[in-house]
XYZ file of C-alpha atoms in Angstrom:
519
model
C 98.984 274.630 -30.462
C 102.704 275.066 -30.182
C 104.709 271.936 -29.217
C 108.367 272.335 -28.208
C 110.765 269.543 -28.927
C 110.808 268.592 -25.255
C 107.069 268.359 -25.073
C 106.953 266.477 -28.306
C 109.602 263.959 -27.128
C 107.716 263.591 -23.801
C 104.463 262.608 -25.366
C 106.064 260.253 -27.805
C 108.224 258.783 -25.073
C 105.228 257.950 -22.876
C 103.640 256.232 -25.883
C 106.718 254.198 -26.648
C 107.145 253.246 -22.992
C 103.560 252.056 -22.867
C 104.127 249.911 -25.968
C 107.266 248.452 -24.404
C 105.373 247.582 -21.183
C 102.688 245.812 -23.245
C 105.078 243.481 -25.068
C 105.558 240.890 -22.290
C 101.773 240.065 -22.442
C 102.325 238.696 -25.952
C 105.390 236.550 -24.977
C 105.288 233.088 -23.564
C 108.611 233.370 -21.738
C 109.878 237.035 -21.368
C 113.581 237.469 -20.985
C 114.446 236.314 -17.450
C 117.153 238.935 -17.036
C 114.611 241.794 -17.305
C 112.006 242.239 -14.598
C 108.952 241.973 -16.978
C 105.507 242.459 -15.557
C 102.417 240.937 -17.026
C 98.569 241.096 -16.580
C 97.151 238.185 -14.665
C 93.997 236.637 -16.008
C 91.148 236.373 -13.520
C 89.015 233.256 -12.684
C 86.534 233.834 -15.450
C 89.226 234.082 -18.110
C 91.815 231.628 -16.976
C 89.601 229.029 -15.338
C 90.056 227.832 -11.822
C 88.032 227.304 -8.577
C 85.656 229.440 -6.526
C 85.110 228.631 -2.850
C 82.723 230.376 -0.531
C 83.619 229.588 3.044
C 81.770 230.343 6.338
C 83.387 230.894 9.741
C 81.854 228.717 12.423
C 80.875 231.420 14.861
C 79.266 228.930 17.220
C 82.582 227.181 17.642
C 84.291 230.578 18.177
C 81.854 231.432 20.961
C 82.109 227.953 22.498
C 85.940 228.120 22.650
C 85.700 231.497 24.348
C 83.301 230.157 26.906
C 85.514 227.203 27.601
C 88.476 229.580 28.181
C 86.286 231.699 30.402
C 85.226 228.649 32.404
C 88.884 227.626 32.907
C 89.795 231.148 34.006
C 86.833 231.123 36.411
C 87.981 227.855 37.905
C 91.594 229.005 38.331
C 90.640 232.411 39.796
C 88.225 230.931 42.416
C 90.840 228.398 43.429
C 93.568 231.015 43.726
C 91.242 233.218 45.807
C 90.337 230.231 48.006
C 86.685 230.371 46.978
C 84.843 227.151 46.462
C 82.444 226.263 43.611
C 80.250 223.512 42.378
C 79.267 222.349 38.819
C 80.838 224.814 36.453
C 78.627 224.668 33.369
C 79.032 226.040 29.883
C 75.745 226.844 28.027
C 76.662 227.832 24.413
C 72.966 228.494 23.505
C 72.687 231.199 26.251
C 76.373 232.271 26.035
C 76.944 231.774 29.701
C 79.292 230.167 32.128
C 77.542 229.425 35.390
C 78.407 227.703 38.716
C 77.003 227.148 42.199
C 78.908 228.906 45.042
C 80.285 226.849 47.876
C 78.433 229.027 50.312
C 75.676 231.473 49.632
C 77.517 233.984 51.889
C 80.489 233.969 49.466
C 78.244 234.852 46.447
C 79.052 238.643 46.528
C 82.708 237.968 46.941
C 82.625 235.563 43.996
C 81.001 238.204 41.872
C 83.512 240.950 42.855
C 86.448 238.560 42.233
C 85.244 237.321 38.802
C 84.389 240.876 37.733
C 88.103 241.515 37.659
C 88.825 238.974 35.037
C 90.462 240.475 31.917
C 88.229 241.165 29.005
C 89.214 240.719 25.384
C 87.013 243.679 24.332
C 85.352 246.324 26.604
C 82.246 245.082 28.305
C 82.829 241.589 26.927
C 80.870 239.901 29.685
C 79.045 240.649 32.927
C 78.922 238.692 36.137
C 75.449 238.282 37.620
C 73.695 236.433 40.482
C 70.841 234.329 39.246
C 67.474 233.799 40.910
C 68.333 230.134 41.548
C 71.443 231.104 43.516
C 73.969 230.385 40.771
C 76.438 232.901 39.451
C 76.732 233.415 35.641
C 79.252 235.130 33.407
C 77.254 236.249 30.387
C 78.883 237.112 27.055
C 77.312 240.300 25.558
C 75.937 240.273 22.032
C 78.013 243.258 20.974
C 81.169 241.399 22.200
C 80.273 238.337 20.223
C 79.801 240.330 17.037
C 83.099 242.257 17.545
C 84.886 238.936 18.094
C 83.283 237.532 15.005
C 84.431 240.490 12.853
C 87.924 240.152 14.264
C 87.873 236.402 13.564
C 86.848 236.829 9.908
C 89.639 239.408 9.433
C 92.139 237.109 11.097
C 90.932 234.176 9.049
C 91.342 236.126 5.787
C 95.062 236.751 6.654
C 95.679 233.195 7.669
C 93.939 231.781 4.622
C 96.102 234.058 2.440
C 99.275 232.788 4.082
C 98.243 229.186 3.577
C 97.345 229.658 -0.080
C 100.534 231.601 -0.795
C 102.403 228.711 0.631
C 101.016 226.430 -1.968
C 102.414 228.544 -4.854
C 98.909 229.575 -6.169
C 99.262 232.620 -8.453
C 97.202 235.698 -7.777
C 94.497 234.304 -5.486
C 91.614 236.612 -4.612
C 90.452 236.488 -1.029
C 87.670 238.764 0.092
C 85.137 239.112 2.839
C 81.450 238.545 2.070
C 78.974 239.642 4.706
C 79.706 239.241 8.376
C 80.960 235.622 8.509
C 81.898 234.429 4.978
C 85.098 234.525 2.936
C 85.263 234.238 -0.896
C 88.377 232.493 -2.241
C 89.033 232.606 -6.005
C 91.952 230.522 -7.334
C 92.722 231.143 -10.994
C 94.355 228.218 -12.684
C 93.464 225.593 -10.039
C 90.592 223.447 -11.320
C 90.942 220.778 -8.615
C 90.626 222.488 -5.245
C 90.634 219.408 -3.028
C 94.053 220.086 -1.516
C 93.165 223.737 -0.939
C 89.899 222.728 0.701
C 91.841 220.402 3.060
C 94.264 223.153 3.904
C 91.573 225.687 4.616
C 89.122 223.335 6.264
C 91.670 222.364 8.987
C 91.798 224.774 11.881
C 95.411 223.664 12.727
C 94.984 224.601 16.441
C 97.869 222.818 18.173
C 98.301 222.498 21.864
C 100.616 220.528 24.126
C 98.909 219.008 27.219
C 99.729 216.425 29.843
C 97.970 213.089 29.884
C 96.199 212.065 33.097
C 97.947 208.894 34.274
C 95.028 207.645 36.460
C 93.564 204.600 34.667
C 90.080 205.281 36.084
C 89.951 208.635 34.411
C 90.168 206.971 31.000
C 86.538 205.915 31.576
C 85.243 208.576 33.999
C 87.226 211.755 33.512
C 86.876 214.303 36.342
C 86.381 218.084 35.814
C 89.437 219.539 34.081
C 90.076 216.261 32.102
C 88.655 215.453 28.725
C 88.720 212.301 26.597
C 90.431 213.232 23.369
C 90.377 210.761 20.470
C 93.487 209.621 18.654
C 94.140 211.048 15.208
C 94.865 207.385 14.140
C 92.167 205.114 15.661
C 94.399 202.119 15.232
C 96.618 203.484 18.049
C 93.837 203.040 20.644
C 90.958 204.750 22.213
C 90.569 208.301 23.526
C 93.175 209.452 26.068
C 92.304 211.383 29.243
C 94.012 214.789 28.626
C 94.122 217.708 31.033
C 92.243 220.694 29.628
C 94.917 223.047 30.897
C 97.194 223.990 27.908
C 100.826 223.728 29.012
C 102.274 224.979 25.745
C 100.356 226.792 23.062
C 100.949 226.264 19.358
C 100.767 229.998 18.797
C 104.370 230.129 20.263
C 105.678 228.241 17.218
C 108.125 230.180 15.097
C 108.772 227.610 12.385
C 107.797 224.197 11.121
C 108.918 222.085 8.195
C 108.598 218.607 6.727
C 111.618 216.369 7.409
C 112.627 212.731 7.194
C 113.061 211.028 10.623
C 116.667 209.807 10.791
C 115.705 206.809 13.005
C 112.586 205.512 11.229
C 113.098 206.950 7.731
C 109.449 208.153 7.750
C 108.222 211.733 7.118
C 107.786 213.933 10.141
C 107.214 217.545 11.031
C 109.881 219.478 12.916
C 108.973 222.534 14.874
C 110.649 225.247 16.941
C 109.286 227.724 19.636
C 109.973 231.351 20.342
C 111.405 232.343 23.688
C 108.064 232.142 25.530
C 107.251 228.645 24.154
C 110.792 227.470 24.870
C 110.587 228.495 28.488
C 107.092 226.925 28.889
C 108.280 223.740 27.140
C 111.337 223.415 29.343
C 109.302 224.044 32.538
C 106.731 221.316 31.805
C 109.227 218.731 30.707
C 111.445 219.351 33.732
C 108.629 218.835 36.236
C 106.904 215.974 34.479
C 109.667 213.548 33.538
C 108.117 210.006 33.038
C 104.655 211.369 32.153
C 102.975 211.299 28.782
C 102.809 214.651 26.919
C 100.045 214.768 24.298
C 100.403 216.800 21.061
C 96.736 217.779 20.279
C 95.806 219.027 16.893
C 92.220 220.161 16.284
C 91.053 218.163 19.335
C 92.719 214.983 18.147
C 95.874 213.443 19.724
C 98.535 213.062 16.983
C 100.962 211.432 19.456
C 101.568 211.229 23.193
C 105.187 210.320 23.907
C 106.697 209.910 27.401
C 108.877 212.713 28.591
C 112.332 211.033 29.082
C 114.392 214.073 29.776
C 113.879 217.854 29.975
C 113.802 219.509 26.502
C 115.864 222.628 26.595
C 116.307 223.708 22.944
C 112.678 224.561 22.196
C 112.664 222.181 19.236
C 110.607 219.112 18.649
C 109.406 216.659 16.041
C 105.985 215.179 15.277
C 105.581 211.730 13.838
C 102.339 210.215 12.887
C 102.530 208.059 9.780
C 102.787 211.090 7.479
C 103.523 210.942 3.789
C 105.453 213.705 2.051
C 102.234 215.706 1.113
C 100.631 215.452 4.541
C 103.837 216.474 6.305
C 104.291 219.419 4.014
C 100.728 220.567 4.370
C 100.795 220.289 8.229
C 104.061 222.256 8.399
C 102.498 224.893 6.155
C 99.389 225.156 8.332
C 101.481 225.412 11.508
C 103.673 228.207 9.959
C 100.593 230.136 8.805
C 98.960 229.925 12.215
C 95.750 228.420 13.558
C 92.385 229.654 12.374
C 90.346 231.237 15.093
C 87.409 229.010 14.209
C 86.715 226.216 11.588
C 85.767 227.129 8.070
C 83.197 225.179 6.161
C 82.704 225.228 2.371
C 79.251 226.626 1.638
C 79.590 226.791 -2.186
C 82.140 225.518 -4.598
C 82.488 226.102 -8.335
C 85.070 225.097 -10.920
C 85.620 226.744 -14.300
C 87.555 224.700 -16.771
C 90.399 226.156 -18.816
C 88.279 225.648 -22.050
C 85.509 227.899 -20.705
C 88.184 230.506 -19.745
C 89.619 230.312 -23.304
C 86.149 230.925 -24.756
C 85.648 233.877 -22.509
C 89.012 235.309 -23.691
C 88.081 234.926 -27.309
C 84.642 236.470 -26.702
C 86.097 239.392 -24.836
C 88.846 239.970 -27.398
C 86.286 239.702 -30.273
C 83.978 242.263 -28.568
C 86.839 244.625 -27.907
C 88.170 244.303 -31.560
C 84.742 244.796 -33.114
C 83.980 247.724 -30.900
C 87.312 249.313 -31.666
C 86.809 248.732 -35.440
C 83.367 250.263 -35.458
C 84.678 253.324 -33.631
C 87.509 253.712 -36.134
C 85.147 253.533 -39.094
C 82.700 255.991 -37.475
C 85.467 258.585 -36.726
C 86.962 258.361 -40.232
C 83.524 258.705 -41.999
C 82.460 261.696 -39.878
C 85.689 263.642 -39.315
C 88.055 262.604 -42.078
C 91.744 263.336 -41.288
C 90.966 264.511 -37.746
C 88.972 261.183 -37.323
C 92.212 259.255 -38.203
C 94.139 261.225 -35.645
C 91.435 260.450 -33.056
C 91.766 256.728 -33.952
C 95.508 256.884 -33.473
C 94.943 258.489 -30.038
C 92.381 255.752 -29.354
C 94.897 252.964 -30.081
C 97.504 254.648 -27.898
C 94.861 254.897 -25.185
C 94.296 251.110 -25.333
C 98.063 250.492 -25.304
C 98.583 252.715 -22.194
C 95.702 251.063 -20.363
C 97.248 247.646 -20.956
C 100.719 248.987 -20.014
C 99.514 250.365 -16.675
C 97.613 247.177 -15.850
C 100.804 245.236 -16.684
C 102.956 247.547 -14.543
C 100.817 246.901 -11.397
C 100.311 243.167 -12.382
C 96.604 243.657 -12.212
C 94.132 240.809 -12.622
C 91.947 241.143 -15.729
C 88.527 239.783 -15.678
C 85.495 239.895 -18.070
C 84.083 242.964 -16.298
C 87.557 244.545 -16.655
C 87.469 243.958 -20.418
C 84.013 245.516 -20.436
C 85.499 248.537 -18.627
C 88.187 248.840 -21.286
C 85.583 248.920 -24.051
C 83.575 251.506 -22.224
C 86.719 253.604 -21.755
C 87.202 253.561 -25.547
C 83.681 254.876 -25.897
C 84.335 257.654 -23.431
C 87.616 258.573 -25.210
C 85.660 258.781 -28.519
C 83.167 261.123 -26.863
C 86.017 263.482 -25.897
C 87.379 263.421 -29.473
C 83.889 264.059 -30.905
C 83.447 267.040 -28.540
C 86.761 268.550 -29.696
C 85.983 268.039 -33.337
C 82.517 269.522 -33.079
C 83.809 272.532 -31.280
C 86.356 273.043 -34.036
C 83.551 272.814 -36.575
C 81.573 275.496 -34.759
C 84.554 277.814 -34.736
C 85.084 277.193 -38.486
C 81.399 277.965 -39.084
C 81.841 281.271 -37.289
C 84.512 282.306 -39.797
C 87.719 281.828 -37.702
C 90.963 280.913 -39.383
C 92.089 277.280 -39.232
C 94.633 277.896 -36.527
C 92.256 279.999 -34.425
C 89.489 277.425 -34.872
C 91.673 274.650 -33.689
C 93.004 276.656 -30.772
C 89.590 277.852 -29.586
C 87.989 274.471 -30.163
C 90.578 272.742 -27.875
C 90.327 275.502 -25.195
C 86.482 275.351 -24.964
C 86.305 271.561 -25.118
C 89.118 270.970 -22.493
C 87.155 272.277 -19.433
C 84.099 270.215 -20.441
C 86.210 267.103 -20.966
C 88.116 267.504 -17.664
C 84.942 268.093 -15.604
C 83.030 265.079 -17.011
C 86.012 262.728 -16.615
C 86.677 264.105 -13.077
C 83.206 263.146 -11.893
C 83.411 259.740 -13.580
C 86.842 259.215 -11.960
C 85.503 259.939 -8.471
C 82.530 257.664 -8.926
C 84.678 254.767 -10.020
C 87.194 255.286 -7.240
C 84.328 254.828 -4.845
C 83.299 251.668 -6.690
C 86.818 250.327 -6.333
C 87.121 251.201 -2.631
C 83.760 249.841 -1.603
C 83.158 247.165 -4.223
C 84.275 243.590 -4.330
C 85.245 241.100 -6.920
C 84.008 241.884 -10.482
C 82.916 245.400 -9.466
C 86.494 246.332 -8.354
C 87.916 244.946 -11.675
C 85.496 247.037 -13.684
C 86.161 250.104 -11.632
C 89.933 249.705 -11.902
C 90.068 249.625 -15.722
C 87.690 252.593 -15.932
C 89.727 254.572 -13.451
C 93.014 253.853 -15.378
C 91.166 254.537 -18.684
C 90.130 257.963 -17.578
C 93.666 258.997 -16.881
C 94.884 257.589 -20.195
C 92.025 259.231 -22.059
C 92.859 262.678 -20.816
C 96.504 262.122 -21.882
C 95.787 260.859 -25.385
C 92.849 263.227 -26.097
C 94.326 266.472 -24.754
C 98.000 265.887 -25.540
C 98.475 263.166 -28.247
C 95.654 264.060 -30.587
C 96.342 267.861 -30.202
C 100.022 267.141 -31.000
C 99.133 265.278 -34.214
C 96.851 268.068 -35.339
C 99.447 270.692 -34.501
C 102.266 268.831 -36.404
C 100.032 268.434 -39.381
C 99.128 272.094 -39.413
C 102.752 273.178 -38.983
C 103.734 271.049 -41.879
C 100.928 271.783 -44.456
C 99.542 275.281 -43.414
C 96.047 274.352 -44.958
C 93.619 277.013 -46.023
C 90.650 275.061 -44.554
C 90.324 272.259 -42.024
C 89.153 268.707 -42.957
C 86.260 268.580 -40.523
């Protein structure tokens, strides 16, 4: 029960520091010169938008099959092996073709089996009963690619949303192919939906100059529609990608100095610069299409070789469209399109009602606990209430320090933490009562009561701590918010119960030296 001056100052210093960290949450505009940290309100308290988006796995598989078909065509031509009718079947996950000569079938299989695989055992090469040769994607490879695509999509979605200035968005995986996006403070998510619903897969491909191919495209050429239908019909564009948009290093919205209209400037890394230079050197006078999400934005004629790795896209943009396109190009292309499965909006008024309800429940619960402790334990009950208030302050301080997001489940966790803290104080006071009933002196009763209660309090809180850590690690959304406040509350409960309340009792005893204890 002895508290040195250093120990006394340390306990009080922690409490004062916690109070100081709490203050910014009650200020509208904290002092800008001081790096204040505040708690962010979640979607259910602040209002905002909820989007449940699904990754189009069929499109992902189809794109991989198209790439595999192109690799098959190039490999066979380089190996001087003929083929007929390369066909992509997305339903069966196969790329098949007819060999030029049945005698070359085994050679075809051996050659194509050496194609690089994105994941181990991604596909197998087989001879079919009808004489065709098929490259078959395995189900395990498709699942692995889907998991990778969702993880990649989450990171790209996060970069795009961060670029809009949204504060504290929550982006999590749901199931195998879905992503949950929560945007506190954004009640009109149309711009966000447009940003996330655009794959932003940009490629640079040559246009086939043969006029007949504009009606009857040969293999390796596709009719790609114009982004602006007023500019004409589809263009025959080669399937081969000369320069990939993944080689872009930067993009920004600018005003074209010649036309005065908004445009998007871009620059390539060293790989893209070399590829851009090579294609423009060897194809002067030909049209070079800029294709975004399978639509031609523009197809200018190559006048001179482009050596700097820089370019500019014009297409009748306004300021918002140019800014959004530049943002999507900087964030990178999604591996597959995202579709909105569910959308909900929570107005600020509903969020304000939730805040009032949460604060009211927290205040009433705290008041009832205070009254209970005073009625049953007198002066020691008051000390327990002071420790309880300090516990609440420290919880808010730690949440502020880490700029955590507070939700309604989080407020429920804070209320539950106060109940757990009261349990610890009740256990201590009951232990002290038992020791007084056994005839111990006041000081011995307090000392023994704390000693015997401490191990029980630590054991019970340790098991609860581990359980809620697992909830935080494996949970999502509201479950993590609840687990976070409980986990922090357990740590503050141990501090306030075993150090602060004991210090208050010890200082009171040292000052008054009572003949009996008020329990």
